mmCIF file with all atom_site columns, C-alpha atoms in Angstrom:
data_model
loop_
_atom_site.group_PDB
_atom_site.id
_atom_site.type_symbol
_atom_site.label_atom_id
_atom_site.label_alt_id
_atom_site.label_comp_id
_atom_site.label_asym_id
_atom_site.label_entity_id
_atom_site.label_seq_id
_atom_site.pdbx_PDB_ins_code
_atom_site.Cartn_x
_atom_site.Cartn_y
_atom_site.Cartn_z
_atom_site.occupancy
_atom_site.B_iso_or_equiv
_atom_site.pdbx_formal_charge
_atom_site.auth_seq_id
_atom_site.auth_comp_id
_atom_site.auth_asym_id
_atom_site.auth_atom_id
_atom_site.pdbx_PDB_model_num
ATOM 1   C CA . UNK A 1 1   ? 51.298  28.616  -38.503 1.00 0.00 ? 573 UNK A CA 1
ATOM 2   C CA . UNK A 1 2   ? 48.183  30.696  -37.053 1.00 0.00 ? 574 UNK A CA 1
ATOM 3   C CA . UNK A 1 3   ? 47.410  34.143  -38.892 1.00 0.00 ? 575 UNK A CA 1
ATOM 4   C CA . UNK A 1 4   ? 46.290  36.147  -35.967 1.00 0.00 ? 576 UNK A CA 1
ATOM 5   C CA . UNK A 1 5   ? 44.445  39.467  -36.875 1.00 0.00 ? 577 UNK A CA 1
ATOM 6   C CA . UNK A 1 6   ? 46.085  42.466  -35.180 1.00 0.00 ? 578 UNK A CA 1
ATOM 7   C CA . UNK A 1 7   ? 44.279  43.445  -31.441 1.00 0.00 ? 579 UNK A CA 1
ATOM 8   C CA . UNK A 1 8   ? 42.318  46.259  -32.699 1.00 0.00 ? 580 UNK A CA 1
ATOM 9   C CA . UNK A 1 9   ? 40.623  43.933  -35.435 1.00 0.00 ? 581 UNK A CA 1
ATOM 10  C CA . UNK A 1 10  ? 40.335  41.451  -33.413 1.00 0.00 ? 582 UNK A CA 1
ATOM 11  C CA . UNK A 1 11  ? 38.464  43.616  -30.661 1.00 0.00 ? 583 UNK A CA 1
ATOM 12  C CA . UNK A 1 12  ? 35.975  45.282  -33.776 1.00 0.00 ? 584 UNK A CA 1
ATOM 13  C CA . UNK A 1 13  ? 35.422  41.217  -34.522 1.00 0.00 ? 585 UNK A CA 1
ATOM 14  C CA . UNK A 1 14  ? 35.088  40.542  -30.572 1.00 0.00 ? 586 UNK A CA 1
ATOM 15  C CA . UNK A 1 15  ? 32.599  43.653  -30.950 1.00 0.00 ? 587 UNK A CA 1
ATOM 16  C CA . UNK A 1 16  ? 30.226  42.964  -33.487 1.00 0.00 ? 588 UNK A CA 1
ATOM 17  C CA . UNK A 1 17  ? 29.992  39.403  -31.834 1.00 0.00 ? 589 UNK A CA 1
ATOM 18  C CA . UNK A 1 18  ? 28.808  40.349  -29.026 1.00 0.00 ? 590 UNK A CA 1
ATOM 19  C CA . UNK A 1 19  ? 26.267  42.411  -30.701 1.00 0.00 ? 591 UNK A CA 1
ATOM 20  C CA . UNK A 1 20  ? 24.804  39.876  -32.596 1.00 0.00 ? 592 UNK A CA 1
ATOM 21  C CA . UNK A 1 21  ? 25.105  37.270  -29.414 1.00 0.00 ? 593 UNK A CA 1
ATOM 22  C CA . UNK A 1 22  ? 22.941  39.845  -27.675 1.00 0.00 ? 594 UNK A CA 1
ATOM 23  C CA . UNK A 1 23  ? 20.276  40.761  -30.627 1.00 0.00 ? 595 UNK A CA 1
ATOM 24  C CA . UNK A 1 24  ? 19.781  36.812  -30.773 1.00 0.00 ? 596 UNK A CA 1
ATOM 25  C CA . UNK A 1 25  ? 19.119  36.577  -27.079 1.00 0.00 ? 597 UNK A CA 1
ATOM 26  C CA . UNK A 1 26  ? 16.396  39.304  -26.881 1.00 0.00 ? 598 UNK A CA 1
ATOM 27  C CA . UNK A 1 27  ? 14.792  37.152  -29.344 1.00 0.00 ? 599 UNK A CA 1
ATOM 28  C CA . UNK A 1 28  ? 15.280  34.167  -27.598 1.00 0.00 ? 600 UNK A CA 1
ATOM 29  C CA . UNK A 1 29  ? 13.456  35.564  -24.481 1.00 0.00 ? 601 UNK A CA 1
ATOM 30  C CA . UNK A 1 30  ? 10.619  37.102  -26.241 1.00 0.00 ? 602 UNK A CA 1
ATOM 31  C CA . UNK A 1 31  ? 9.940   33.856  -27.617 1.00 0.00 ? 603 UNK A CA 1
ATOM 32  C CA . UNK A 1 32  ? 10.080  32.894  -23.911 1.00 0.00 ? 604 UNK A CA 1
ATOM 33  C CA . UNK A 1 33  ? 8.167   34.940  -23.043 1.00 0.00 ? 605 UNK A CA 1
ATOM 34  C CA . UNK A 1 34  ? 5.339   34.026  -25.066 1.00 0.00 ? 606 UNK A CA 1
ATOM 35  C CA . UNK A 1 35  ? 5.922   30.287  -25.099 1.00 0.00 ? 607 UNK A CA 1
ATOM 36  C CA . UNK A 1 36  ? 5.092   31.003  -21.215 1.00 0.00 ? 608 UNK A CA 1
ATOM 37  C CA . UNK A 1 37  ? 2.221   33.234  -21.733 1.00 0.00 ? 609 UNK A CA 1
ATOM 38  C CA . UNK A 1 38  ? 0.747   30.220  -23.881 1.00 0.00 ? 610 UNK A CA 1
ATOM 39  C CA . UNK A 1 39  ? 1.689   27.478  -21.774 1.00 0.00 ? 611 UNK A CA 1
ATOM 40  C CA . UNK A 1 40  ? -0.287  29.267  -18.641 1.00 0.00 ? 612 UNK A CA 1
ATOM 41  C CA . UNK A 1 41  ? -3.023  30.244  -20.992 1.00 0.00 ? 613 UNK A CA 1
ATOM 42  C CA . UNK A 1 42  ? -3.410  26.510  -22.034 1.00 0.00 ? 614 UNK A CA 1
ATOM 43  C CA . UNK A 1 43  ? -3.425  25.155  -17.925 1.00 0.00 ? 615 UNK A CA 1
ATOM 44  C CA . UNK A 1 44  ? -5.456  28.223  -16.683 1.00 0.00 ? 616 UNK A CA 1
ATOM 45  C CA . UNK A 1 45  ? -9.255  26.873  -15.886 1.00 0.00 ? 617 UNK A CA 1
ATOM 46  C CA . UNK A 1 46  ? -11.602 27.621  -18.847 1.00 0.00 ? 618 UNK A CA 1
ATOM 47  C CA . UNK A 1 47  ? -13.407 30.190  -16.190 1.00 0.00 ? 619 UNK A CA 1
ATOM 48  C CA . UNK A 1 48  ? -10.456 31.971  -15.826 1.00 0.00 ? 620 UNK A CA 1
ATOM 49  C CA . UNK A 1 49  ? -8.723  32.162  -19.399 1.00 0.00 ? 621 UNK A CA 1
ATOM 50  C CA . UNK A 1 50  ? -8.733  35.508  -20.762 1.00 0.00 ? 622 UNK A CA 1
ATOM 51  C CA . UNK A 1 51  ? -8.723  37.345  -17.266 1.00 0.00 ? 623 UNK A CA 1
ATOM 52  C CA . UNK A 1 52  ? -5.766  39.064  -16.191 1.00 0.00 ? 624 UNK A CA 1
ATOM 53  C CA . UNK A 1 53  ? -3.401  36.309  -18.358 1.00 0.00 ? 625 UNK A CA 1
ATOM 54  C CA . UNK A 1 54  ? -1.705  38.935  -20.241 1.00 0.00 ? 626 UNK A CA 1
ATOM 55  C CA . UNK A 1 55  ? -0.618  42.590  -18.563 1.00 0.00 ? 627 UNK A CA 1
ATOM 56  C CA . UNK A 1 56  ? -1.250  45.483  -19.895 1.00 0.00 ? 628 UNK A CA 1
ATOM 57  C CA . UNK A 1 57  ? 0.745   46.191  -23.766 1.00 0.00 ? 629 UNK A CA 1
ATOM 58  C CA . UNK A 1 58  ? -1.029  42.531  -24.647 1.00 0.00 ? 630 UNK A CA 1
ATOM 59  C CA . UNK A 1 59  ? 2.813   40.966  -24.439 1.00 0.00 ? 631 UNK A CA 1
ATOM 60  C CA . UNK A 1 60  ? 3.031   38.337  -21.662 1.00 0.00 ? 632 UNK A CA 1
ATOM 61  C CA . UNK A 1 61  ? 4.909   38.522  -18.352 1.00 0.00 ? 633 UNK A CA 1
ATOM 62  C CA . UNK A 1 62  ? 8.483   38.635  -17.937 1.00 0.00 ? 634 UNK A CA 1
ATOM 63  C CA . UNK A 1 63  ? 10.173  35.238  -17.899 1.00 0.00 ? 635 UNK A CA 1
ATOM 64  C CA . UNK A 1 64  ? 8.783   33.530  -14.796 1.00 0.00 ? 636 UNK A CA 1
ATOM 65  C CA . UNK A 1 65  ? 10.860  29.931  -14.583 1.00 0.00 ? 637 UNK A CA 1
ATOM 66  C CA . UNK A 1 66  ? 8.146   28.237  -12.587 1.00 0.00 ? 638 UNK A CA 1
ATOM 67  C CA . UNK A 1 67  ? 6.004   27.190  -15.720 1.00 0.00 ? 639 UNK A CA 1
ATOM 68  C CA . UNK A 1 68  ? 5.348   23.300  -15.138 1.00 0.00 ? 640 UNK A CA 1
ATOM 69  C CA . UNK A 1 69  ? 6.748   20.928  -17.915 1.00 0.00 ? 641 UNK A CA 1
ATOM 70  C CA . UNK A 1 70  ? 4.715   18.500  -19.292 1.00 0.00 ? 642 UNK A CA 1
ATOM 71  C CA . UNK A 1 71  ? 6.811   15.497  -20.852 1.00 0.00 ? 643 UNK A CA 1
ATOM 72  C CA . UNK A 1 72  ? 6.092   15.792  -24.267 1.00 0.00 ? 644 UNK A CA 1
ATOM 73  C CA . UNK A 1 73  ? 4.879   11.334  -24.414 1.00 0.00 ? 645 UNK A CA 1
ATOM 74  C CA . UNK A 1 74  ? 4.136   8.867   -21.499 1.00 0.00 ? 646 UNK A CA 1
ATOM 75  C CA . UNK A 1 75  ? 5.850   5.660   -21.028 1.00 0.00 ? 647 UNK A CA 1
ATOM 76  C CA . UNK A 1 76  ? 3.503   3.897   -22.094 1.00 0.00 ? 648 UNK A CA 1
ATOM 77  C CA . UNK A 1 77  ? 2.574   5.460   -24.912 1.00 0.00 ? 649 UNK A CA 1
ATOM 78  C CA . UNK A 1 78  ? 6.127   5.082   -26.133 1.00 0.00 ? 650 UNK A CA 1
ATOM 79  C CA . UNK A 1 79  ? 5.947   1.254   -25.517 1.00 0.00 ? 651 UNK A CA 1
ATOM 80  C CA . UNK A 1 80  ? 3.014   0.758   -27.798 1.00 0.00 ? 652 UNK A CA 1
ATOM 81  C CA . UNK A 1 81  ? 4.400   2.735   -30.623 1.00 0.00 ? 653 UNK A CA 1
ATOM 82  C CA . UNK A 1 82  ? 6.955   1.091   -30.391 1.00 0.00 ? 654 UNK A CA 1
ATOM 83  C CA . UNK A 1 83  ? 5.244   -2.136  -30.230 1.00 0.00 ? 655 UNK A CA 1
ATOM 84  C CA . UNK A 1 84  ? 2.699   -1.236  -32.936 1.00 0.00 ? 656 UNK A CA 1
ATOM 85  C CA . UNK A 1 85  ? 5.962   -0.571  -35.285 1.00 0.00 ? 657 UNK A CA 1
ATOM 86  C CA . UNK A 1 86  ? 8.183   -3.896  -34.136 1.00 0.00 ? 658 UNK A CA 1
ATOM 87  C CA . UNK A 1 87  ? 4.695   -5.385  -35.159 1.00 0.00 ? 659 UNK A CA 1
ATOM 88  C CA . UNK A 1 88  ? 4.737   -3.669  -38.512 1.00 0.00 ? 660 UNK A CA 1
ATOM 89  C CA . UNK A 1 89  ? 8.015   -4.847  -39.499 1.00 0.00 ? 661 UNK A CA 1
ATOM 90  C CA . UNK A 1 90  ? 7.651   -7.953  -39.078 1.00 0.00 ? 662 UNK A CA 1
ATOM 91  C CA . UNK A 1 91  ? 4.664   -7.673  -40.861 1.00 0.00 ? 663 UNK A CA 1
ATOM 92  C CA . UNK A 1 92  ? 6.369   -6.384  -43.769 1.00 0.00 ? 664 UNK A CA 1
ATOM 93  C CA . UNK A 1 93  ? 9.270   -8.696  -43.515 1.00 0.00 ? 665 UNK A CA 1
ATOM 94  C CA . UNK A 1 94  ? 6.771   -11.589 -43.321 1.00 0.00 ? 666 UNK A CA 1
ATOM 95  C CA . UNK A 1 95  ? 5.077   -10.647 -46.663 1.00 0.00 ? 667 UNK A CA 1
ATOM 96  C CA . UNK A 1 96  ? 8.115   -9.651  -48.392 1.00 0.00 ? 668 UNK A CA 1
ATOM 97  C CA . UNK A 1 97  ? 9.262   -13.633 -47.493 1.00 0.00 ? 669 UNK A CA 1
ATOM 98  C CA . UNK A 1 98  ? 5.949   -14.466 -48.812 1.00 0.00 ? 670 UNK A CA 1
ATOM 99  C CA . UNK A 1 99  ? 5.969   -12.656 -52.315 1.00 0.00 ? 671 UNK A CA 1
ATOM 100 C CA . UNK A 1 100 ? 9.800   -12.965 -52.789 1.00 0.00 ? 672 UNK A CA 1
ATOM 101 C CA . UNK A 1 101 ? 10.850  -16.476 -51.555 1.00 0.00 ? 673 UNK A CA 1
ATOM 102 C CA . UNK A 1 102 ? 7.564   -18.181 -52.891 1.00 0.00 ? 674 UNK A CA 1
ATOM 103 C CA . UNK A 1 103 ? 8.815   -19.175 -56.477 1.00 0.00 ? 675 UNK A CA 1
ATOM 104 C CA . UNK A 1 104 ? 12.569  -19.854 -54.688 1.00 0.00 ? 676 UNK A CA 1
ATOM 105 C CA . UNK A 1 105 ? 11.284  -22.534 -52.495 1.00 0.00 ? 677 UNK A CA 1
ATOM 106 C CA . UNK A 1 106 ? 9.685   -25.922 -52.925 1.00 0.00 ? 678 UNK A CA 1
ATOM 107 C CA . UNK A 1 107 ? 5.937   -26.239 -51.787 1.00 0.00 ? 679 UNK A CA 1
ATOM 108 C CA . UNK A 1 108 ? 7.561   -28.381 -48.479 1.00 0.00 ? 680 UNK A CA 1
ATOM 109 C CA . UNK A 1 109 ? 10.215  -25.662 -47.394 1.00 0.00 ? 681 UNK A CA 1
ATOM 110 C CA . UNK A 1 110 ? 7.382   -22.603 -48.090 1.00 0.00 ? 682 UNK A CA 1
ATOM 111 C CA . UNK A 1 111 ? 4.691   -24.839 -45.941 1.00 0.00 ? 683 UNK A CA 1
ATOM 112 C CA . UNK A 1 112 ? 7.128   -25.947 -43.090 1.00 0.00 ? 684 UNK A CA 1
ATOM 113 C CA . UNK A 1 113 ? 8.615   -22.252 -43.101 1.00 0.00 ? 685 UNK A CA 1
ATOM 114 C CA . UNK A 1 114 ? 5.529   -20.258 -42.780 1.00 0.00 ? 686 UNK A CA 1
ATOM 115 C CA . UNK A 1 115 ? 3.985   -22.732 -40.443 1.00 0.00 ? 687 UNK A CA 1
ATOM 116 C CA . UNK A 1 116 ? 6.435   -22.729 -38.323 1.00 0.00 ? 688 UNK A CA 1
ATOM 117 C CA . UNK A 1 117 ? 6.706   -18.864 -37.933 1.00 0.00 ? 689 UNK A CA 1
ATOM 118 C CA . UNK A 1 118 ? 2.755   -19.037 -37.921 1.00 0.00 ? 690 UNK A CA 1
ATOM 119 C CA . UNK A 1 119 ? 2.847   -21.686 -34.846 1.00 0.00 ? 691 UNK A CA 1
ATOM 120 C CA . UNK A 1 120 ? 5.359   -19.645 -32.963 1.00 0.00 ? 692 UNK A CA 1
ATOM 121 C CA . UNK A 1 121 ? 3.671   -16.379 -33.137 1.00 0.00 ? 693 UNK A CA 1
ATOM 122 C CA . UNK A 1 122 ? 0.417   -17.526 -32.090 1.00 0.00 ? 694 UNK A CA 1
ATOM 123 C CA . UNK A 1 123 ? 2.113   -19.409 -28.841 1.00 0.00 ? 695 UNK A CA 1
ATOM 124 C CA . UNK A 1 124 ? 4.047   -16.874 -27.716 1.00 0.00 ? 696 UNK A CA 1
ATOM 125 C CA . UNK A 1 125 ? 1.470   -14.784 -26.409 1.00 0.00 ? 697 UNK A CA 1
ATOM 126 C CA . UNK A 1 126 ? 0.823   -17.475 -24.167 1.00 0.00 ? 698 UNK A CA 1
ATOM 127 C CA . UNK A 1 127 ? 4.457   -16.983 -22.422 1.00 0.00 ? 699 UNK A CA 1
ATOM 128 C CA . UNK A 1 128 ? 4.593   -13.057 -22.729 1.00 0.00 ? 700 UNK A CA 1
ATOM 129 C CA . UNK A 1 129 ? 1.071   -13.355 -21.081 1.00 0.00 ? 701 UNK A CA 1
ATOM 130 C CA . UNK A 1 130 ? 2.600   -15.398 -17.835 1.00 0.00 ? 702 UNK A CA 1
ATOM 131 C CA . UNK A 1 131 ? 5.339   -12.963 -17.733 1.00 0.00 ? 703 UNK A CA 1
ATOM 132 C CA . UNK A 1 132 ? 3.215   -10.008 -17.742 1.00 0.00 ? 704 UNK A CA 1
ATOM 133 C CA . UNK A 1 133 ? 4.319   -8.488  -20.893 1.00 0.00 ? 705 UNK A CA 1
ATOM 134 C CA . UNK A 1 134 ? 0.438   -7.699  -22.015 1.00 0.00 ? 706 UNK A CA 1
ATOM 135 C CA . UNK A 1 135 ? 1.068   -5.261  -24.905 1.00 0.00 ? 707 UNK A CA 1
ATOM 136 C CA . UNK A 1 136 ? 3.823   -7.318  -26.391 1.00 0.00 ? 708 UNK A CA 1
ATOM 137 C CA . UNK A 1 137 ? 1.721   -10.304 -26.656 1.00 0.00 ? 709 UNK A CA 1
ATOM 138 C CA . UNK A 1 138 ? -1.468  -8.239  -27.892 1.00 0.00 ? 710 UNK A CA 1
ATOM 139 C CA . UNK A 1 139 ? 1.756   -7.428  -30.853 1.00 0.00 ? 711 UNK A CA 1
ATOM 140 C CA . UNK A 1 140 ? 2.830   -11.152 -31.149 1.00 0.00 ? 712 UNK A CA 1
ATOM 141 C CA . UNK A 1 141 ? -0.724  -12.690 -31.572 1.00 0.00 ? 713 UNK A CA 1
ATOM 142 C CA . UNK A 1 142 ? -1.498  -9.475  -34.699 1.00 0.00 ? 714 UNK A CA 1
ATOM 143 C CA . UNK A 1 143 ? 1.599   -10.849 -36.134 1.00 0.00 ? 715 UNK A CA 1
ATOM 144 C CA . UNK A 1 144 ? 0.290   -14.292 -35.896 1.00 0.00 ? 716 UNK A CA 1
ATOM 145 C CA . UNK A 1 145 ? -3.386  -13.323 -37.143 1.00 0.00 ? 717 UNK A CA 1
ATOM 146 C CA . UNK A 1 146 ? -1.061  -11.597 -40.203 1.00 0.00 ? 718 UNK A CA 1
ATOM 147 C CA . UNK A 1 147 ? 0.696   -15.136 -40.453 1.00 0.00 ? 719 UNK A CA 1
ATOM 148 C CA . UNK A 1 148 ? -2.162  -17.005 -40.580 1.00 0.00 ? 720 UNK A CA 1
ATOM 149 C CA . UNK A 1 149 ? -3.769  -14.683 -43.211 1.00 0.00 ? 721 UNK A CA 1
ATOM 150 C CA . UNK A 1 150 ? -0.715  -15.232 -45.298 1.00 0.00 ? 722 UNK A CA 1
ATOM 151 C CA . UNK A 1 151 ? -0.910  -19.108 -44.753 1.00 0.00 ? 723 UNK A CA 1
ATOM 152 C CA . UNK A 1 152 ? -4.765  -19.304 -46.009 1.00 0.00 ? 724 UNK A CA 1
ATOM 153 C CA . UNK A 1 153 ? -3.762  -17.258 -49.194 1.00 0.00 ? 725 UNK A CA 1
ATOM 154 C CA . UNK A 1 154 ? -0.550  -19.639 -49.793 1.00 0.00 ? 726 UNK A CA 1
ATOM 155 C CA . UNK A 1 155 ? -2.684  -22.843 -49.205 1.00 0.00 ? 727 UNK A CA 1
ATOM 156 C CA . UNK A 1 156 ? -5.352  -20.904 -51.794 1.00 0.00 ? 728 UNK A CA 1
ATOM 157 C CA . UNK A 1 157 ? -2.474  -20.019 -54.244 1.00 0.00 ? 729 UNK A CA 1
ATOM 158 C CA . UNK A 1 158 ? -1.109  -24.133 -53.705 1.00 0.00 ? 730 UNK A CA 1
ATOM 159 C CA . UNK A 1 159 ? -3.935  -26.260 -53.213 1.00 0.00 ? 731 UNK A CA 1
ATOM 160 C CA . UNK A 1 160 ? -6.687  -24.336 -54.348 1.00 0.00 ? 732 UNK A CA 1
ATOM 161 C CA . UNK A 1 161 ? -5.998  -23.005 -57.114 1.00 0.00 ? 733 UNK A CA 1
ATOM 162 C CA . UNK A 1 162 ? -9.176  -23.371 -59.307 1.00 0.00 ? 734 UNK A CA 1
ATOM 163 C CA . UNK A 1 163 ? -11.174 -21.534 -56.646 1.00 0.00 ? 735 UNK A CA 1
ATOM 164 C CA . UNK A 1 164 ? -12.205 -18.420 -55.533 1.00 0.00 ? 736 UNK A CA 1
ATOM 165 C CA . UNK A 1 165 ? -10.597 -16.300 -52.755 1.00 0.00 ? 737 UNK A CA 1
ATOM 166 C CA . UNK A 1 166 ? -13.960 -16.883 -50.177 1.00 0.00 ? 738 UNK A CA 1
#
């Protein structure tokens, strides 16, 4: 069952709508407005920044749509963050295998695990490399320096005990 309102409410409702559509847009396009004014002050040549940017009143032109967009990242620059974080994580989930697992695992399942991931990280660059991925092997072989830091300090921790860390 719908409760409509009767037409004359529903007109005032309609109404005051409309009115608050409207006071929202004349924000919206003197926010434009400005967002353009900076954009063109930011791309003008320093020689000509500050001269005739901004008409009279000190408030920028009138929406002009020809403003040119800059993307806000490159391609590339999305790969390698996105690299530089894969790399992280398995970082992380490397140590956390190391620190958690350690005391679960006999010393032949800890050595045969971590050199195994160790051995496979520092080959793969080799393959990414002939396939032309550069930036993912650069990724790979930090994980495998990581690895290999993480195998010196469990051989330390196993075998060398009695020592010092250098």
């Amino acid at each position: 069952m719908t409760n409509l309102p009767p037409p004359a409410e529903e007109l005032r409702l309609l109404d005051a709508e409309l009115r608050q559509l409207d006071l929202r847009r004349a924000v919206l396009l003197r926010r434009r407005e400005w967002l353009i004014h900076t954009l063109r002050a930011a791309a003008a040549p320093p020689s000509a920044q500050g001269v005739g940017t901004t008409p009279v009143g000190g408030r920028p032109g009138t929406g002009v749509s020809g403003a040119a967009r800059r993307p806000e990242a490159t391609a590339p620059g999305v790969q390698n963050v996105l690299l530089v974080l894969g790399g992280v994580l398995l970082t992380v989930a490397a140590v956390a295998f190391t620190l958690v697992s350690w005391g679960h695992m006999g010393i032949a399942g800890r050595a045969l695990v971590l050199g195994a991931l160790t051995v496979a990280a520092l080959g793969a660059p080799v393959v990414l490399l002939r396939r032309g991925l550069r930036s993912t092997a650069e990724a790979v072989a930090a994980l495998g320096t990581i690895l290999t830091v993480l195998d010196a300090y469990a051989l330390h921790e196993v075998a060398f005990s009695g020592t010092d860390g250098p």
